[in-house]
mmCIF file of C-alpha atoms in Angstrom:
data_model
loop_
_atom_site.group_PDB
_atom_site.id
_atom_site.type_symbol
_atom_site.label_atom_id
_atom_site.label_comp_id
_atom_site.label_asym_id
_atom_site.label_seq_id
_atom_site.Cartn_x
_atom_site.Cartn_y
_atom_site.Cartn_z
ATOM 1 C CA MET A 1 -88.911 -51.937 105.191
ATOM 2 C CA VAL A 2 -89.008 -50.844 101.398
ATOM 3 C CA ARG A 3 -91.288 -53.254 99.549
ATOM 4 C CA PRO A 4 -90.275 -54.327 95.812
ATOM 5 C CA ARG A 5 -92.687 -52.182 94.106
ATOM 6 C CA GLN A 6 -91.704 -48.979 96.124
ATOM 7 C CA LEU A 7 -88.200 -49.858 95.261
ATOM 8 C CA THR A 8 -88.772 -50.168 91.511
ATOM 9 C CA SER A 9 -90.526 -46.712 91.742
ATOM 10 C CA TYR A 10 -87.373 -45.217 93.629
ATOM 11 C CA ILE A 11 -85.112 -46.327 90.982
ATOM 12 C CA HIS A 12 -87.208 -44.939 88.375
ATOM 13 C CA TYR A 13 -87.543 -41.638 89.939
ATOM 14 C CA ILE A 14 -83.658 -41.682 90.427
ATOM 15 C CA LYS A 15 -83.024 -42.594 86.878
ATOM 16 C CA ILE A 16 -85.493 -39.503 85.719
ATOM 17 C CA ILE A 17 -83.265 -37.059 87.887
ATOM 18 C CA GLN A 18 -79.993 -38.632 86.621
ATOM 19 C CA ARG A 19 -80.968 -37.879 83.003
ATOM 20 C CA SER A 20 -82.016 -34.398 83.995
ATOM 21 C CA VAL A 21 -78.911 -33.480 85.445
ATOM 22 C CA ILE A 22 -76.813 -34.947 82.653
ATOM 23 C CA HIS A 23 -78.740 -32.677 80.298
ATOM 24 C CA LEU A 24 -78.511 -29.621 82.511
ATOM 25 C CA LYS A 25 -76.738 -26.898 80.647
ATOM 26 C CA VAL A 26 -74.857 -24.275 82.857
ATOM 27 C CA ARG A 27 -74.279 -20.929 81.235
ATOM 28 C CA PRO A 28 -72.926 -17.619 82.069
ATOM 29 C CA TYR A 29 -74.910 -14.451 82.587
ATOM 30 C CA LEU A 30 -74.271 -10.800 82.392
ATOM 31 C CA ILE A 31 -72.849 -8.871 85.270
ATOM 32 C CA THR A 32 -74.993 -6.002 86.716
ATOM 33 C CA ARG A 33 -73.311 -2.633 87.180
ATOM 34 C CA SER A 34 -76.259 -0.712 87.553
ATOM 35 C CA LEU A 35 -80.228 -1.121 86.790
ATOM 36 C CA ILE A 36 -81.318 2.343 86.005
ATOM 37 C CA PRO A 37 -80.029 2.934 83.430
ATOM 38 C CA GLU A 38 -79.276 -0.655 82.771
ATOM 39 C CA ASN A 39 -75.378 -1.341 82.678
ATOM 40 C CA GLN A 40 -74.456 -4.802 82.225
ATOM 41 C CA GLU A 41 -70.945 -6.667 81.518
ATOM 42 C CA THR A 42 -70.283 -9.398 79.237
ATOM 43 C CA PRO A 43 -69.107 -12.470 81.167
ATOM 44 C CA ILE A 44 -65.891 -12.219 78.933
ATOM 45 C CA HIS A 45 -63.754 -14.726 80.749
ATOM 46 C CA PHE A 46 -66.188 -17.624 80.096
ATOM 47 C CA LEU A 47 -67.047 -17.029 76.326
ATOM 48 C CA ARG A 48 -64.529 -18.435 73.725
ATOM 49 C CA HIS A 49 -66.515 -17.921 70.691
ATOM 50 C CA ALA A 50 -65.474 -15.107 68.230
ATOM 51 C CA LEU A 51 -69.228 -14.070 67.772
ATOM 52 C CA PHE A 52 -71.352 -13.448 70.934
ATOM 53 C CA GLU A 53 -74.895 -14.109 71.131
ATOM 54 C CA ASP A 54 -77.052 -10.918 71.554
ATOM 55 C CA ARG A 55 -78.027 -12.008 75.344
ATOM 56 C CA TYR A 56 -74.143 -11.633 76.163
ATOM 57 C CA PHE A 57 -73.333 -8.595 74.608
ATOM 58 C CA PHE A 58 -72.674 -5.959 77.138
ATOM 59 C CA ARG A 59 -75.476 -3.094 77.679
ATOM 60 C CA ARG A 60 -74.229 0.411 78.100
ATOM 61 C CA ASN A 61 -76.880 3.267 78.634
ATOM 62 C CA HIS A 62 -77.131 6.729 79.808
ATOM 63 C CA PHE A 63 -80.666 6.789 80.109
ATOM 64 C CA PRO A 64 -83.689 4.622 80.563
ATOM 65 C CA TYR A 65 -84.947 2.662 77.371
ATOM 66 C CA PRO A 66 -86.704 4.840 74.878
ATOM 67 C CA SER A 67 -90.389 4.326 75.177
ATOM 68 C CA THR A 68 -91.269 4.807 71.523
ATOM 69 C CA VAL A 69 -89.106 3.187 68.451
ATOM 70 C CA HIS A 70 -88.977 5.142 65.443
ATOM 71 C CA GLN A 71 -89.406 3.199 62.072
ATOM 72 C CA SER A 72 -87.366 5.870 59.920
ATOM 73 C CA ILE A 73 -84.352 7.692 60.049
ATOM 74 C CA MET A 74 -84.469 11.500 58.945
ATOM 75 C CA ILE A 75 -81.487 13.000 57.139
ATOM 76 C CA GLY A 76 -81.221 16.457 56.889
ATOM 77 C CA GLY A 77 -78.946 19.745 57.613
ATOM 78 C CA LEU A 78 -76.433 20.465 55.070
ATOM 79 C CA VAL A 79 -77.948 18.445 52.237
ATOM 80 C CA GLN A 80 -79.674 19.431 48.983
ATOM 81 C CA SER A 81 -82.394 16.533 49.362
ATOM 82 C CA PRO A 82 -83.519 15.859 52.847
ATOM 83 C CA LEU A 83 -85.015 12.618 53.201
ATOM 84 C CA SER A 84 -86.457 9.845 55.494
ATOM 85 C CA LEU A 85 -85.638 6.304 55.157
ATOM 86 C CA SER A 86 -87.629 3.368 56.498
ATOM 87 C CA LEU A 87 -86.376 0.202 57.719
ATOM 88 C CA ASP A 88 -87.650 -1.646 54.541
ATOM 89 C CA GLN A 89 -85.993 1.016 52.393
ATOM 90 C CA LEU A 90 -83.059 0.888 54.043
ATOM 91 C CA LYS A 91 -82.999 -3.216 53.692
ATOM 92 C CA ARG A 92 -83.323 -2.684 49.954
ATOM 93 C CA MET A 93 -80.361 -0.975 49.747
ATOM 94 C CA PRO A 94 -76.656 -2.862 49.131
ATOM 95 C CA SER A 95 -75.612 -3.933 52.432
ATOM 96 C CA THR A 96 -72.271 -5.108 53.859
ATOM 97 C CA THR A 97 -71.742 -7.376 57.037
ATOM 98 C CA LEU A 98 -68.779 -6.600 59.292
ATOM 99 C CA THR A 99 -67.111 -8.418 62.154
ATOM 100 C CA VAL A 100 -66.530 -5.911 64.625
ATOM 101 C CA PRO A 101 -65.876 -5.609 68.384
ATOM 102 C CA LEU A 102 -67.555 -2.830 70.348
ATOM 103 C CA GLU A 103 -65.541 -1.707 73.583
ATOM 104 C CA CYS A 104 -66.912 0.977 76.088
ATOM 105 C CA SER A 105 -64.447 3.599 76.530
ATOM 106 C CA GLY A 106 -64.682 3.057 80.258
ATOM 107 C CA ASN A 107 -63.992 -0.577 80.142
ATOM 108 C CA GLN A 108 -61.745 -1.549 82.936
ATOM 109 C CA ARG A 109 -62.380 1.790 84.649
ATOM 110 C CA ALA A 110 -62.197 -0.108 87.933
ATOM 111 C CA LYS A 111 -58.436 -0.895 87.538
ATOM 112 C CA PHE A 112 -57.373 2.978 87.571
ATOM 113 C CA THR A 113 -55.412 3.991 90.401
ATOM 114 C CA PRO A 114 -56.186 6.737 91.784
ATOM 115 C CA PRO A 115 -59.842 5.517 91.094
ATOM 116 C CA ALA A 116 -61.956 7.352 88.604
ATOM 117 C CA PHE A 117 -65.416 8.086 89.023
ATOM 118 C CA GLY A 118 -68.135 6.750 86.633
ATOM 119 C CA GLU A 119 -69.558 3.178 85.993
ATOM 120 C CA GLN A 120 -67.211 0.963 87.504
ATOM 121 C CA TRP A 121 -66.609 -1.681 84.720
ATOM 122 C CA ASP A 122 -64.018 -4.444 85.117
ATOM 123 C CA SER A 123 -62.892 -6.213 81.911
ATOM 124 C CA GLY A 124 -66.638 -7.152 80.170
ATOM 125 C CA ALA A 125 -67.623 -3.929 78.756
ATOM 126 C CA ILE A 126 -66.529 -5.193 75.281
ATOM 127 C CA SER A 127 -68.388 -7.830 72.871
ATOM 128 C CA GLN A 128 -67.985 -8.822 69.298
ATOM 129 C CA GLY A 129 -70.263 -9.931 66.383
ATOM 130 C CA ASN A 130 -71.387 -9.633 62.930
ATOM 131 C CA TRP A 131 -73.297 -6.157 61.930
ATOM 132 C CA THR A 132 -74.992 -5.959 58.662
ATOM 133 C CA GLY A 133 -76.295 -2.599 57.180
ATOM 134 C CA VAL A 134 -75.958 -0.143 54.693
ATOM 135 C CA PRO A 135 -72.658 2.099 54.593
ATOM 136 C CA LEU A 136 -73.497 5.770 55.572
ATOM 137 C CA LYS A 137 -71.733 7.136 52.628
ATOM 138 C CA ASP A 138 -74.138 5.667 50.544
ATOM 139 C CA ILE A 139 -77.253 7.251 52.481
ATOM 140 C CA LEU A 140 -75.498 10.542 52.537
ATOM 141 C CA SER A 141 -74.929 10.449 48.759
ATOM 142 C CA LEU A 142 -78.716 9.946 48.256
ATOM 143 C CA ALA A 143 -79.209 13.155 50.371
ATOM 144 C CA LYS A 144 -76.550 15.276 48.206
ATOM 145 C CA VAL A 145 -74.296 16.493 51.134
ATOM 146 C CA HIS A 146 -73.193 20.011 50.613
ATOM 147 C CA ARG A 147 -69.421 20.759 49.965
ATOM 148 C CA LYS A 148 -68.983 22.624 53.147
ATOM 149 C CA ALA A 149 -69.791 19.731 55.472
ATOM 150 C CA LYS A 150 -67.386 19.061 58.284
ATOM 151 C CA GLU A 151 -69.303 16.856 60.679
ATOM 152 C CA VAL A 152 -72.187 14.535 60.870
ATOM 153 C CA ILE A 153 -74.363 14.509 64.049
ATOM 154 C CA PHE A 154 -76.202 11.203 65.035
ATOM 155 C CA ILE A 155 -79.244 11.603 67.591
ATOM 156 C CA GLY A 156 -80.726 8.622 69.078
ATOM 157 C CA ALA A 157 -84.206 8.261 70.668
ATOM 158 C CA ASP A 158 -83.072 7.730 74.125
ATOM 159 C CA ALA A 159 -83.169 10.955 76.462
ATOM 160 C CA GLY A 160 -83.363 11.950 79.798
ATOM 161 C CA THR A 161 -81.554 14.358 82.468
ATOM 162 C CA ARG A 162 -78.229 14.881 83.554
ATOM 163 C CA ASN A 163 -76.516 15.563 87.020
ATOM 164 C CA ASP A 164 -74.441 18.342 85.795
ATOM 165 C CA MET A 165 -76.865 20.272 83.627
ATOM 166 C CA ASP A 166 -80.539 21.423 83.483
ATOM 167 C CA GLY A 167 -82.927 20.334 80.856
ATOM 168 C CA LEU A 168 -83.755 17.038 78.997
ATOM 169 C CA PHE A 169 -81.116 15.567 76.420
ATOM 170 C CA HIS A 170 -80.890 13.069 74.040
ATOM 171 C CA TYR A 171 -77.739 10.714 73.621
ATOM 172 C CA ALA A 172 -76.258 12.290 70.609
ATOM 173 C CA ARG A 173 -72.824 12.167 69.107
ATOM 174 C CA SER A 174 -70.970 13.358 66.023
ATOM 175 C CA LEU A 175 -68.259 12.197 63.591
ATOM 176 C CA PRO A 176 -65.994 14.070 61.554
ATOM 177 C CA PHE A 177 -67.004 14.164 57.608
ATOM 178 C CA HIS A 178 -64.301 11.796 56.624
ATOM 179 C CA LYS A 179 -65.056 9.283 59.226
ATOM 180 C CA ALA A 180 -68.675 9.315 58.551
ATOM 181 C CA MET A 181 -67.754 8.888 54.595
ATOM 182 C CA HIS A 182 -65.749 5.873 55.416
ATOM 183 C CA PRO A 183 -67.143 2.653 53.369
ATOM 184 C CA ASP A 184 -66.958 0.551 56.751
ATOM 185 C CA THR A 185 -68.999 3.116 58.761
ATOM 186 C CA ILE A 186 -72.518 1.626 58.508
ATOM 187 C CA ILE A 187 -76.168 1.951 59.673
ATOM 188 C CA ALA A 188 -76.756 -1.473 61.069
ATOM 189 C CA TYR A 189 -80.333 -3.108 61.079
ATOM 190 C CA GLU A 190 -78.888 -6.902 61.918
ATOM 191 C CA TYR A 191 -76.716 -8.454 64.532
ATOM 192 C CA ASN A 192 -75.433 -12.035 63.497
ATOM 193 C CA GLY A 193 -78.074 -12.455 60.902
ATOM 194 C CA SER A 194 -81.230 -11.480 63.130
ATOM 195 C CA PRO A 195 -82.838 -8.279 63.493
ATOM 196 C CA LEU A 196 -81.312 -5.824 66.124
ATOM 197 C CA SER A 197 -82.899 -6.438 69.398
ATOM 198 C CA PHE A 198 -84.388 -3.569 71.244
ATOM 199 C CA LYS A 199 -81.905 -3.261 73.827
ATOM 200 C CA HIS A 200 -79.066 -2.915 71.363
ATOM 201 C CA GLY A 201 -80.587 -0.201 69.239
ATOM 202 C CA PHE A 202 -83.479 -1.820 67.160
ATOM 203 C CA PRO A 203 -84.206 -0.687 64.416
ATOM 204 C CA PHE A 204 -81.022 1.184 63.417
ATOM 205 C CA ARG A 205 -77.526 1.336 64.965
ATOM 206 C CA LEU A 206 -74.713 3.563 63.858
ATOM 207 C CA ILE A 207 -71.504 1.341 63.739
ATOM 208 C CA VAL A 208 -67.882 2.873 63.687
ATOM 209 C CA PRO A 209 -65.382 0.257 63.241
ATOM 210 C CA GLN A 210 -62.115 0.877 65.570
ATOM 211 C CA TRP A 211 -63.516 3.777 67.503
ATOM 212 C CA TYR A 212 -64.895 3.465 71.185
ATOM 213 C CA ALA A 213 -68.362 2.374 71.225
ATOM 214 C CA MET A 214 -69.637 5.637 72.502
ATOM 215 C CA ALA A 215 -69.633 6.530 68.728
ATOM 216 C CA SER A 216 -72.055 3.593 67.744
ATOM 217 C CA VAL A 217 -75.222 5.511 68.413
ATOM 218 C CA LYS A 218 -78.265 3.342 69.219
ATOM 219 C CA TRP A 219 -81.853 3.788 68.388
ATOM 220 C CA LEU A 220 -80.720 6.182 65.615
ATOM 221 C CA LYS A 221 -83.564 8.889 64.948
ATOM 222 C CA TYR A 222 -81.720 11.821 63.068
ATOM 223 C CA ILE A 223 -78.468 12.308 61.134
ATOM 224 C CA ILE A 224 -77.864 15.871 60.544
ATOM 225 C CA VAL A 225 -74.813 17.250 58.412
ATOM 226 C CA THR A 226 -73.319 20.537 59.662
ATOM 227 C CA ASP A 227 -70.331 22.563 58.952
ATOM 228 C CA GLN A 228 -70.033 23.766 62.707
ATOM 229 C CA PRO A 229 -68.276 21.570 65.593
ATOM 230 C CA PHE A 230 -71.171 19.460 67.605
ATOM 231 C CA THR A 231 -70.888 20.759 71.254
ATOM 232 C CA GLY A 232 -73.368 18.524 72.646
ATOM 233 C CA PRO A 233 -72.559 17.012 76.266
ATOM 234 C CA PHE A 234 -71.686 13.783 75.190
ATOM 235 C CA GLN A 235 -69.114 15.141 72.805
ATOM 236 C CA SER A 236 -67.749 18.156 74.670
ATOM 237 C CA ILE A 237 -68.009 17.127 78.165
ATOM 238 C CA ASP A 238 -68.352 13.397 78.301
ATOM 239 C CA TYR A 239 -65.879 11.141 76.175
ATOM 240 C CA VAL A 240 -62.977 13.567 76.637
ATOM 241 C CA TYR A 241 -59.505 12.594 78.182
ATOM 242 C CA TYR A 242 -58.896 15.076 80.889
ATOM 243 C CA PRO A 243 -55.238 14.327 81.823
ATOM 244 C CA HIS A 244 -55.289 16.377 85.165
ATOM 245 C CA PRO A 245 -57.526 15.913 88.169
ATOM 246 C CA ASN A 246 -58.421 19.382 88.713
ATOM 247 C CA ASP A 247 -58.314 21.446 85.403
ATOM 248 C CA ASP A 248 -59.186 20.658 81.797
ATOM 249 C CA GLU A 249 -55.877 21.582 80.373
ATOM 250 C CA GLY A 250 -54.498 19.046 77.608
ATOM 251 C CA LYS A 251 -58.200 17.463 77.067
ATOM 252 C CA MET A 252 -58.774 15.484 74.370
ATOM 253 C CA PRO A 253 -61.598 13.944 72.541
ATOM 254 C CA VAL A 254 -61.814 9.943 73.091
ATOM 255 C CA THR A 255 -62.082 8.382 69.575
ATOM 256 C CA THR A 256 -59.775 5.457 68.433
ATOM 257 C CA MET A 257 -59.493 2.236 70.759
ATOM 258 C CA ASN A 258 -56.262 1.539 72.375
ATOM 259 C CA VAL A 259 -54.257 -1.593 71.615
ATOM 260 C CA ASN A 260 -55.514 -3.795 74.228
ATOM 261 C CA SER A 261 -55.504 -7.551 75.418
ATOM 262 C CA LEU A 262 -57.301 -9.652 78.063
ATOM 263 C CA ILE A 263 -56.306 -12.944 79.796
ATOM 264 C CA GLN A 264 -59.648 -14.969 79.758
ATOM 265 C CA PHE A 265 -57.845 -18.018 81.505
ATOM 266 C CA PRO A 266 -56.685 -18.877 84.120
ATOM 267 C CA LEU A 267 -58.834 -16.478 86.360
ATOM 268 C CA PRO A 268 -57.396 -14.242 89.009
ATOM 269 C CA TYR A 269 -56.612 -15.594 92.272
ATOM 270 C CA SER A 270 -57.382 -19.107 90.752
ATOM 271 C CA LEU A 271 -55.690 -22.463 92.229
ATOM 272 C CA HIS A 272 -53.970 -24.718 89.949
ATOM 273 C CA ARG A 273 -51.962 -28.163 89.958
ATOM 274 C CA ALA A 274 -48.489 -28.049 88.426
ATOM 275 C CA GLY A 275 -47.891 -29.103 85.059
ATOM 276 C CA THR A 276 -49.064 -27.688 81.462
ATOM 277 C CA ILE A 277 -51.458 -24.479 81.613
ATOM 278 C CA LEU A 278 -52.868 -23.325 78.617
ATOM 279 C CA VAL A 279 -53.151 -19.368 78.994
ATOM 280 C CA THR A 280 -55.747 -17.876 76.778
ATOM 281 C CA GLY A 281 -57.067 -14.712 75.818
ATOM 282 C CA ILE A 282 -57.909 -11.956 73.194
ATOM 283 C CA ALA A 283 -56.462 -8.902 71.760
ATOM 284 C CA TRP A 284 -57.773 -5.864 69.719
ATOM 285 C CA THR A 285 -56.671 -2.539 68.329
ATOM 286 C CA GLY A 286 -58.140 0.593 66.713
ATOM 287 C CA GLU A 287 -55.218 0.785 64.451
ATOM 288 C CA GLY A 288 -54.167 -1.633 62.000
ATOM 289 C CA VAL A 289 -54.086 -5.121 63.123
ATOM 290 C CA ILE A 290 -52.605 -7.296 66.236
ATOM 291 C CA GLN A 291 -49.165 -7.977 65.218
ATOM 292 C CA LYS A 292 -48.163 -10.092 68.474
ATOM 293 C CA VAL A 293 -49.259 -10.856 71.717
ATOM 294 C CA GLU A 294 -46.526 -11.848 74.410
ATOM 295 C CA VAL A 295 -46.630 -13.618 77.765
ATOM 296 C CA SER A 296 -44.435 -13.123 80.731
ATOM 297 C CA VAL A 297 -44.446 -15.269 83.966
ATOM 298 C CA ASP A 298 -41.288 -13.345 85.596
ATOM 299 C CA ASN A 299 -42.395 -9.928 86.000
ATOM 300 C CA GLY A 300 -41.756 -9.103 82.458
ATOM 301 C CA LYS A 301 -38.069 -10.047 82.492
ATOM 302 C CA THR A 302 -38.740 -12.294 79.571
ATOM 303 C CA TRP A 303 -41.448 -12.680 77.045
ATOM 304 C CA ASN A 304 -42.923 -15.535 75.333
ATOM 305 C CA ARG A 305 -44.727 -15.178 72.006
ATOM 306 C CA ALA A 306 -48.216 -16.318 72.101
ATOM 307 C CA THR A 307 -49.904 -18.128 69.138
ATOM 308 C CA LEU A 308 -52.192 -16.272 67.318
ATOM 309 C CA LYS A 309 -55.783 -17.347 65.926
ATOM 310 C CA ARG A 310 -56.939 -14.575 63.435
ATOM 311 C CA LEU A 311 -60.142 -14.102 61.784
ATOM 312 C CA LYS A 312 -60.246 -13.142 58.091
ATOM 313 C CA GLU A 313 -62.201 -9.866 58.916
ATOM 314 C CA ARG A 314 -59.768 -7.087 59.491
ATOM 315 C CA TYR A 315 -61.684 -5.377 62.463
ATOM 316 C CA ALA A 316 -62.067 -8.662 64.586
ATOM 317 C CA TRP A 317 -60.251 -9.366 67.667
ATOM 318 C CA VAL A 318 -57.660 -12.021 67.635
ATOM 319 C CA GLN A 319 -57.789 -15.039 70.096
ATOM 320 C CA TRP A 320 -54.364 -15.966 71.428
ATOM 321 C CA GLU A 321 -52.899 -18.794 73.572
ATOM 322 C CA TRP A 322 -49.753 -19.941 75.258
ATOM 323 C CA ARG A 323 -48.621 -23.302 76.742
ATOM 324 C CA TRP A 324 -46.966 -22.756 80.184
ATOM 325 C CA LYS A 325 -45.099 -25.642 81.705
ATOM 326 C CA VAL A 326 -44.805 -25.036 85.488
ATOM 327 C CA TYR A 327 -43.957 -27.532 88.071
ATOM 328 C CA GLU A 328 -42.799 -25.376 91.022
ATOM 329 C CA LYS A 329 -45.315 -24.442 93.574
ATOM 330 C CA GLY A 330 -45.911 -20.908 94.592
ATOM 331 C CA GLU A 331 -47.639 -17.793 93.566
ATOM 332 C CA TYR A 332 -47.299 -16.233 90.080
ATOM 333 C CA THR A 333 -48.351 -13.202 87.868
ATOM 334 C CA ILE A 334 -49.054 -13.752 84.506
ATOM 335 C CA LEU A 335 -48.671 -10.642 82.216
ATOM 336 C CA ALA A 336 -49.781 -10.322 78.855
ATOM 337 C CA LYS A 337 -49.251 -7.527 76.223
ATOM 338 C CA ALA A 338 -50.377 -6.828 72.591
ATOM 339 C CA THR A 339 -48.756 -5.016 70.064
ATOM 340 C CA ASP A 340 -50.370 -3.825 66.687
ATOM 341 C CA SER A 341 -49.122 -2.993 63.372
ATOM 342 C CA SER A 342 -48.887 0.501 63.899
ATOM 343 C CA GLY A 343 -46.138 -0.069 66.495
ATOM 344 C CA ARG A 344 -48.563 0.851 69.540
ATOM 345 C CA THR A 345 -47.814 -1.505 72.382
ATOM 346 C CA GLN A 346 -49.671 -1.840 75.877
ATOM 347 C CA PRO A 347 -47.687 0.074 78.855
ATOM 348 C CA PHE A 348 -47.251 -0.880 82.178
ATOM 349 C CA THR A 349 -49.117 2.155 83.433
ATOM 350 C CA PRO A 350 -52.219 3.364 81.584
ATOM 351 C CA MET A 351 -52.726 7.104 80.790
ATOM 352 C CA TRP A 352 -54.689 8.062 83.940
ATOM 353 C CA ASN A 353 -57.601 10.587 83.003
ATOM 354 C CA ARG A 354 -60.456 12.149 85.257
ATOM 355 C CA LYS A 355 -63.321 10.227 83.748
ATOM 356 C CA GLY A 356 -61.397 6.749 83.549
ATOM 357 C CA TYR A 357 -61.479 6.282 79.822
ATOM 358 C CA GLY A 358 -59.188 4.063 77.800
ATOM 359 C CA TYR A 359 -57.370 1.681 79.955
ATOM 360 C CA ASN A 360 -55.059 -0.502 78.381
ATOM 361 C CA ALA A 361 -52.291 -1.418 80.594
ATOM 362 C CA ILE A 362 -50.489 -4.662 80.519
ATOM 363 C CA GLN A 363 -52.728 -7.425 81.535
ATOM 364 C CA LYS A 364 -52.070 -9.127 84.895
ATOM 365 C CA VAL A 365 -53.375 -12.181 86.543
ATOM 366 C CA HIS A 366 -52.160 -13.514 89.952
ATOM 367 C CA ILE A 367 -52.676 -17.377 90.345
ATOM 368 C CA LYS A 368 -51.189 -20.147 92.803
ATOM 369 C CA ILE A 369 -49.745 -23.389 91.752
ATOM 370 C CA GLU A 370 -50.185 -25.802 94.678
#
């Protein structure tokens, strides 16, 4: 038999539990693809904001994290005035803030047929936020670059071994001189108004809008101006399109992002009631801007124009939505394709390549109406 005093106590504890449940916040987490090195996907289907918190930004590494952080950048090579810039010195220079999505060139690699070897990314190796930093051209002007300059090499502090070569390698990439001098190629030191986190390149990270993220070197340590093509392994072996499975004929460097889109809702193989379904997603491109997004529910026989929600920033992705009124039960495949202002449209079949870069086939989500 429960006594009145015990009953009062039970009711009190129940109310405490109810209040705790009401205020319990459920949130998504990064999706792990590997631990050493750490590679994790953004939970892209569950994030609706234009700017992602640092904790939701995907992580792509080739080596373990650097053991030391360099507090300055060295600029040398074909320059008249080699220099070293500290973080404090960089912050005193005129800065700019850009909304830029970064997409790993291997994003969606797991969707290629036949399969491509490498990190098996699904759709979440892409994130977006505000990057604050100094235009690289302003830094190079201080160093007085020689007129024969053709490329600029960027060397990160992260280093390790490779399976296909002997020796120790730093992650290093180069840019053509004209791309390095673009006013929106920046050395960033802040993300969304806060200092870069260690896992995303603190204290300095190169940001190259509209190029795949392999160009945006983290933990930047050295900048070297050269008149020779850079042949480091992350430039000449990795991040190259190899269109044939067994030879290198027709190989091309990976640079500009393909036009692409993603259906964020509904989720693949999800169940829904008949009625109105709001189909939503994002679209992005490395050339111009997104011109339109179209959605089909009859295998591409007819296409419906989605409503676009643009940010003012020129590089940002667009959010899109389309209201679908569906009353007949059964299975459906939702297709989405984006077209950019340069005339590029997502294809039904992606350009297969041996290393699995640049997947941008028309998006497909299979669902069931009950």
